[in-house]
Tab-separated table of C-alpha atoms and ligand atoms in Angstrom:
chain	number	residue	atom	x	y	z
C	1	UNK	CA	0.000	0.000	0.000
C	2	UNK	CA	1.339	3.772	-0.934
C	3	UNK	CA	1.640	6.006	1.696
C	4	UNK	CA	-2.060	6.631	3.059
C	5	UNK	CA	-2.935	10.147	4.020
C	6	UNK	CA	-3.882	9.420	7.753
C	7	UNK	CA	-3.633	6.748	9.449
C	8	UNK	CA	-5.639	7.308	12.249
C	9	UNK	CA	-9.145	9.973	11.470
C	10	UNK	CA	-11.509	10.856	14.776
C	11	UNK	CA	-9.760	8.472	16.637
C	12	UNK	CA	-10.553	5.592	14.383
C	13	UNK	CA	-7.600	3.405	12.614
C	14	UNK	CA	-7.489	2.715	8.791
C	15	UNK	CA	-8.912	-0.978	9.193
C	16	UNK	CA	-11.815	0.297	12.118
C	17	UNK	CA	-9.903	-0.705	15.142
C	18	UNK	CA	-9.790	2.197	18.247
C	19	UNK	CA	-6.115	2.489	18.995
C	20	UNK	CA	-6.203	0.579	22.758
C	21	UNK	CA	-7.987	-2.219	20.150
C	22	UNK	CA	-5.666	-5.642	19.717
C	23	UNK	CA	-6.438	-7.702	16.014
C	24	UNK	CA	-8.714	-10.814	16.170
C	25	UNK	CA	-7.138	-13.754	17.379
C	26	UNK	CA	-7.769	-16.926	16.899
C	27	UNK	CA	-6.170	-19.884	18.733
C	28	UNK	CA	-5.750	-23.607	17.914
C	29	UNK	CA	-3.753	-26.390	20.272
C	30	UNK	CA	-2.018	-29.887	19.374
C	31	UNK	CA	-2.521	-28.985	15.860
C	32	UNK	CA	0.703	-31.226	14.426
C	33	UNK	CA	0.522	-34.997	15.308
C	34	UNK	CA	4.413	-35.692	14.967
C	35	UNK	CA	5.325	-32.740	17.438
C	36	UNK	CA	5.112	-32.895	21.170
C	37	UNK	CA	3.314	-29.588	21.542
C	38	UNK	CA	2.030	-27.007	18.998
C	39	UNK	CA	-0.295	-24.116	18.255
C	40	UNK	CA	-2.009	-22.096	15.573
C	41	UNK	CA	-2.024	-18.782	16.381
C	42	UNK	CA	-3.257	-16.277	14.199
C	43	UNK	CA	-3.294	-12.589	14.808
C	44	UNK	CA	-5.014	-9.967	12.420
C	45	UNK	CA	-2.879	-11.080	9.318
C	46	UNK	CA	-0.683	-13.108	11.087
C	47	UNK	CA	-0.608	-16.965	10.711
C	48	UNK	CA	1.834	-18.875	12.507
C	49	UNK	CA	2.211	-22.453	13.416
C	50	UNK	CA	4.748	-23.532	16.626
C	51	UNK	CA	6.310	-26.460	17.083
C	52	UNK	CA	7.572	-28.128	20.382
C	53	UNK	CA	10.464	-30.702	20.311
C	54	UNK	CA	12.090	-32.325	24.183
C	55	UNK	CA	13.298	-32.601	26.438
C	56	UNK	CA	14.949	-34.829	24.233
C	57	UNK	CA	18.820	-35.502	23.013
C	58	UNK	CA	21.155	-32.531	22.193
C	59	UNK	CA	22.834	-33.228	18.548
C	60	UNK	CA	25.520	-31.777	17.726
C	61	UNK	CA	26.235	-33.403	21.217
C	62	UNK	CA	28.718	-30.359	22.163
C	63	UNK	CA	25.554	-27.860	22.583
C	64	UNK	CA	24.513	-29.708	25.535
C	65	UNK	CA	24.502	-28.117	28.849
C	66	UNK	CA	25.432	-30.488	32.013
C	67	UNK	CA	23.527	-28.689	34.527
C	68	UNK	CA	20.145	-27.575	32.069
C	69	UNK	CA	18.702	-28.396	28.938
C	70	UNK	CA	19.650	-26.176	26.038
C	71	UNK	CA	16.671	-24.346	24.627
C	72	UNK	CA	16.596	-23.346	20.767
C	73	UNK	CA	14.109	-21.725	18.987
C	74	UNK	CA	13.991	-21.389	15.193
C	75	UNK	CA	12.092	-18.478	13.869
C	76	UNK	CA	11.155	-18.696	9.742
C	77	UNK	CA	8.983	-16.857	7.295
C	78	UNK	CA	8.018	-18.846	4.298
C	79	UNK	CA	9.276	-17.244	1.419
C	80	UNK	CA	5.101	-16.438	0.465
C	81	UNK	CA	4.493	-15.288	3.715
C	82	UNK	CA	4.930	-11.571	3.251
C	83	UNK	CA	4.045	-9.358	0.036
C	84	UNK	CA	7.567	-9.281	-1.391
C	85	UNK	CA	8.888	-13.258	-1.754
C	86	UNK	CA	11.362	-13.706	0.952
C	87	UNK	CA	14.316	-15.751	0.056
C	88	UNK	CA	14.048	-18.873	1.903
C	89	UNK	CA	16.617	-19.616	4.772
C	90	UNK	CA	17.854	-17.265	7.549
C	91	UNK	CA	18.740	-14.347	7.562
C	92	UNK	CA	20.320	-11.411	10.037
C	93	UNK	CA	16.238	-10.468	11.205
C	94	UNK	CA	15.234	-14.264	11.608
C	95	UNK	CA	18.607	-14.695	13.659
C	96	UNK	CA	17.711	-11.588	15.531
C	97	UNK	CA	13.978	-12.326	15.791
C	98	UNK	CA	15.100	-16.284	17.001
C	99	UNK	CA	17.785	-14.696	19.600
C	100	UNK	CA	14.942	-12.827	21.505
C	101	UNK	CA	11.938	-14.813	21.192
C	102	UNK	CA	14.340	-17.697	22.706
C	103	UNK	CA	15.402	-15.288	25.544
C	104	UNK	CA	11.570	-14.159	25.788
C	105	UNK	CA	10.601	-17.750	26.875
C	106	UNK	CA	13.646	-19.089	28.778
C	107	UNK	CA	12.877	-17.871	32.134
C	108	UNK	CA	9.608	-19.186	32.344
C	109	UNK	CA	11.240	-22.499	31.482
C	110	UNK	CA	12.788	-25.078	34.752
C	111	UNK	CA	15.403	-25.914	32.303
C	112	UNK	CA	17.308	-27.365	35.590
C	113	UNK	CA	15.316	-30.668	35.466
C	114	UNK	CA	16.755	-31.501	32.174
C	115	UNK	CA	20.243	-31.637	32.380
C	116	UNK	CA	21.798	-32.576	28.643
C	117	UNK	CA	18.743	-32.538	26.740
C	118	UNK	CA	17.302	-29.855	24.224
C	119	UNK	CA	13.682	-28.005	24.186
C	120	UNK	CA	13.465	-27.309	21.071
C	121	UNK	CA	10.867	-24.769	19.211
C	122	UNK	CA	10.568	-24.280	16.081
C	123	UNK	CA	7.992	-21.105	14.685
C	124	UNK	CA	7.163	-21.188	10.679
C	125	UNK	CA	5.023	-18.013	9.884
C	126	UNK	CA	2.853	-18.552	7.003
C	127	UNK	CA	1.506	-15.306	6.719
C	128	UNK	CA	2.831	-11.755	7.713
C	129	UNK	CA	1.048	-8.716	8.696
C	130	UNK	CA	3.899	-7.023	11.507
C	131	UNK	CA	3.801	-8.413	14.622
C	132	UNK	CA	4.957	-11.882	13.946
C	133	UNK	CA	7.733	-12.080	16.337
C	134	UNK	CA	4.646	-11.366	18.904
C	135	UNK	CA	2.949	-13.459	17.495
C	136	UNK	CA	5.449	-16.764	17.521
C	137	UNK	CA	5.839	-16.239	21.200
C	138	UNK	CA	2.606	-16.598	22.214
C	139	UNK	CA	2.166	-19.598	20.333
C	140	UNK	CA	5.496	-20.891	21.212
C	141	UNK	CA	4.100	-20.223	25.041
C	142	UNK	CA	1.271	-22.025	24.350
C	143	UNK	CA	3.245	-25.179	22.272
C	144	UNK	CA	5.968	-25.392	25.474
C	145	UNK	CA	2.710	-26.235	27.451
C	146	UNK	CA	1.097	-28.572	25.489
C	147	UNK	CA	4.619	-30.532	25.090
C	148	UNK	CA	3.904	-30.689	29.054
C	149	UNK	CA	7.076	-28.405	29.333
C	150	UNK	CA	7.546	-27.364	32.950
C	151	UNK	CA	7.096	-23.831	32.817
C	152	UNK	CA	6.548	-21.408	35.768
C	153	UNK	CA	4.043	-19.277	33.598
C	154	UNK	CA	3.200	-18.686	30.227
C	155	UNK	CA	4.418	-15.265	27.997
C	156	UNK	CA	1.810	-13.160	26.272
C	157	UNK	CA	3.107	-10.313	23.954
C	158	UNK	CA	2.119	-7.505	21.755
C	159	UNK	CA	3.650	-4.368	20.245
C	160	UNK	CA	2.531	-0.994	21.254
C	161	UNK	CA	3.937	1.809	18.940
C	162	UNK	CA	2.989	5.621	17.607
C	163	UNK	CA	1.262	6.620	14.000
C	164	UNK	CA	0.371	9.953	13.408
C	165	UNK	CA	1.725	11.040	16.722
C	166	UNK	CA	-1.259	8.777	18.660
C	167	UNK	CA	0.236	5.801	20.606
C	168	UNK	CA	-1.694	2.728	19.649
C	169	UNK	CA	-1.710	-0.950	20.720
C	170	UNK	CA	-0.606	-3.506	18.181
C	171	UNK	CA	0.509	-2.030	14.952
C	172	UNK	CA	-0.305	-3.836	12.058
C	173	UNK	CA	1.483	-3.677	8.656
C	174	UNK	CA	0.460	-0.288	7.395
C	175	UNK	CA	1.098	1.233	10.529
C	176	UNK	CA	4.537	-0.485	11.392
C	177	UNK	CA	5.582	0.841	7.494
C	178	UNK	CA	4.309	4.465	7.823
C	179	UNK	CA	3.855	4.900	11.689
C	180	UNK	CA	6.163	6.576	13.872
C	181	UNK	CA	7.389	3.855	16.552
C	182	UNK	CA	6.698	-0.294	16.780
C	183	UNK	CA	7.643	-1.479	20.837
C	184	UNK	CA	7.165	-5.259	20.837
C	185	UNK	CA	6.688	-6.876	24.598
C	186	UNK	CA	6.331	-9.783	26.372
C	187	UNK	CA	5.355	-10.448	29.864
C	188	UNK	CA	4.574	-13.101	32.405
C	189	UNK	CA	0.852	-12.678	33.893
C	190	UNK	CA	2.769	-11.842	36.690
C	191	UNK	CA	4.164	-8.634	34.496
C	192	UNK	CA	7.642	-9.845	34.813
C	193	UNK	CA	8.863	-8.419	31.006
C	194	UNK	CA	10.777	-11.352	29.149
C	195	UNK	CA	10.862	-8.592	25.959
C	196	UNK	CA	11.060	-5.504	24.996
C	197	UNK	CA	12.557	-3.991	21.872
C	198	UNK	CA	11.797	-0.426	20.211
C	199	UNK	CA	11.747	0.939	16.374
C	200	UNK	CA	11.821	4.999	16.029
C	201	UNK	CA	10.724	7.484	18.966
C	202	UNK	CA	8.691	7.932	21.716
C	203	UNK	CA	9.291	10.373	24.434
C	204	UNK	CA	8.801	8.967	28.231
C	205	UNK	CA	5.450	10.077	28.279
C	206	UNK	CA	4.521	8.227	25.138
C	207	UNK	CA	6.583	5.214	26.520
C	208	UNK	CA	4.607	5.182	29.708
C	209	UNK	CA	1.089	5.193	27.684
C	210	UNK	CA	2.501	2.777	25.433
C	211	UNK	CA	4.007	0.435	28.138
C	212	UNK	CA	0.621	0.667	29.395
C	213	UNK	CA	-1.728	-0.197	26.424
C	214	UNK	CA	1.008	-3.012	25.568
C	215	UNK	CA	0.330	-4.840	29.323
C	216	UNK	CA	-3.589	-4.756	28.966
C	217	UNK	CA	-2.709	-6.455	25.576
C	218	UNK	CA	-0.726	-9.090	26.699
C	219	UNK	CA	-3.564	-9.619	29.753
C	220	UNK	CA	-6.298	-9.904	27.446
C	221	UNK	CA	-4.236	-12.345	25.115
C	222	UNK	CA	-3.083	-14.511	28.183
C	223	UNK	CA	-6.426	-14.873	28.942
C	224	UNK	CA	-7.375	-16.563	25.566
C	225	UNK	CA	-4.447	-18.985	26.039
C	226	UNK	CA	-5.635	-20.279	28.900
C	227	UNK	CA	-8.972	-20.289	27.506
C	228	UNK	CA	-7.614	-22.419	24.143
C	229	UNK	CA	-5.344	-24.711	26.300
C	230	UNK	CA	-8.759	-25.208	29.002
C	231	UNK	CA	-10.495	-26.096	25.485
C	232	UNK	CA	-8.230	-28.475	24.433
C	233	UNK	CA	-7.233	-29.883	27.886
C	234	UNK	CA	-10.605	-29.443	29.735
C	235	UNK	CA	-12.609	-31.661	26.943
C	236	UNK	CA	-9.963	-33.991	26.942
C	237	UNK	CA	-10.568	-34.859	30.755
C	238	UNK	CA	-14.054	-34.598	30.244
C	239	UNK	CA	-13.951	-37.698	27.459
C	240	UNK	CA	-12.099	-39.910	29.230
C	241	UNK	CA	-14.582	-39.766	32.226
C	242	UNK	CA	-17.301	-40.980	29.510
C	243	UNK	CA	-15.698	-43.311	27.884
G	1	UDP	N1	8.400	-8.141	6.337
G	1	UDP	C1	8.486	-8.369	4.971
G	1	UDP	N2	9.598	-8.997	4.478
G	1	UDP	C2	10.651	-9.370	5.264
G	1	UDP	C3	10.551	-9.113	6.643
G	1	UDP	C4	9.420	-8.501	7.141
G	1	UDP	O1	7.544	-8.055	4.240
G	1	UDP	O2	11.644	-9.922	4.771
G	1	UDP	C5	7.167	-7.541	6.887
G	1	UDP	C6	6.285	-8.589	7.571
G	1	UDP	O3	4.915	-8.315	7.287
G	1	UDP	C7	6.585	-8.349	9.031
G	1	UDP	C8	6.710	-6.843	9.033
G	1	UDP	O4	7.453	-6.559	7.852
G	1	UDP	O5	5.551	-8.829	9.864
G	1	UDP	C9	7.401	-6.257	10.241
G	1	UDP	O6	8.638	-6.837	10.420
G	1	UDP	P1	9.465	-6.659	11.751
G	1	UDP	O7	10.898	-6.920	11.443
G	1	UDP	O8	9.092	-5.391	12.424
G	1	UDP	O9	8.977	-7.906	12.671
G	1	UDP	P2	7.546	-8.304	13.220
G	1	UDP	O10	6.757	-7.050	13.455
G	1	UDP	O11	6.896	-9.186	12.200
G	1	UDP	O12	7.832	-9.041	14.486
């Protein structure tokens, strides 16, 4: 899309949101048979799919750890994921994007218990629409659990940013292109932060109202993880008292 005009008119963003509004989400748990844990998660234009591996055997056998388990997390955008084809295979961002999300999710992990093994996590995004570092974590958070992961918590996260000099919760592509500042965070339910990177400007005022808008964000989407892991877990339960 070309530069619009405005991005924001009478308080209202370009696709109808208010700007304290998060995208539709959509959740879906134990979606790949041959992982231990995974999750759908899509968010606005967002698709991505994680993937949990472990604990299970380090190879190469020199990454392992002998007091905790080695976590690695692989972050890829299919090369028809985002408008421009992407050439397949990483690059600097997905080894940036992989470093943090990994460090996003490791203290939330008790990866004393599993001395010498690996947790792996692997997050494929199939579509792209800003935001998809945000949105691998949550469904990595959400994939860790349903591999039955030890975890002390899970890790919800969302950008806040600035477009048109109005600070707005979770920028999507139009806004992250032509907007003024893109925070992604994530957070414990707790509000321990795990993440927290910026793009462009925002004075400490603007940080503080973003900061803010970004942790009712990652409340409300902690609270549909639990809801889609209850779904998945809760009617699980439920069956095996019938049958
Ligand atoms: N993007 C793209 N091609 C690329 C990398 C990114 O079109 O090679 C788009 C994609 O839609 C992505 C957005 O730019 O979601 C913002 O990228 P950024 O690096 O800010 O990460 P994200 O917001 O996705 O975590």
């Amino acid at each position: 899309m070309a530069k619009p005009e405005k991005l924001i008119e009478n308080g209202i963003r370009l696709d109808g949101r208010k700007p304290d509004e998060l995208r539709h989400i959509k959740i879906k748990v134990g979606v790949l048979n041959r992982a231990d844990g995974s999750c759908y998660f899509e968010f606005g234009g967002n698709k991505v799919i994680a993937a949990v591996y472990g604990p299970r055997e380090v190879h190469p056998r020199h990454m392992q750890k002998s007091t905790s388990a080695v976590v690695r997390y692989r972050y890829n955008m299919a090369s028809f994921s985002v408008e421009e084809r992407k050439r397949p295979g990483p690059d600097r961002r997905s080894i940036e994007v992989s470093k943090v999300s990994r460090e996003s999710l490791e203290p939330v992990i008790f990866q004393e218990y599993f001395p010498r093994s690996a947790i792996d996590i692997f997050v494929e995004v199939l579509q792209a629409d800003a935001g998809t570092r945000t949105a691998g974590i949550n469904a990595a958070s959400i994939a860790l659990a349903d591999a039955g992961i030890p975890m002390k918590s899970l890790v919800s996260a969302c950008a806040a940013g600035k477009i048109d000099d109005t600070v707005v919760l979770d920028l999507n592509k139009d806004e992250d292109n032509y907007g003024q500042a893109d925070m992604p965070i994530a957070m414990t339910p707790e509000g321990n932060i795990t993440l927290l990177q910026m793009d462009g400007h925002l004075t400490r005022e603007e940080f503080g109202e973003a900061f803010e808008l970004a942790k009712n964000g990652c409340k409300a989407i902690y609270e549909l993880q639990r809801a889609a892991l209850m779904e998945k877990y809760a009617s699980q339960t439920e069956g095996d008292v019938v049958e």
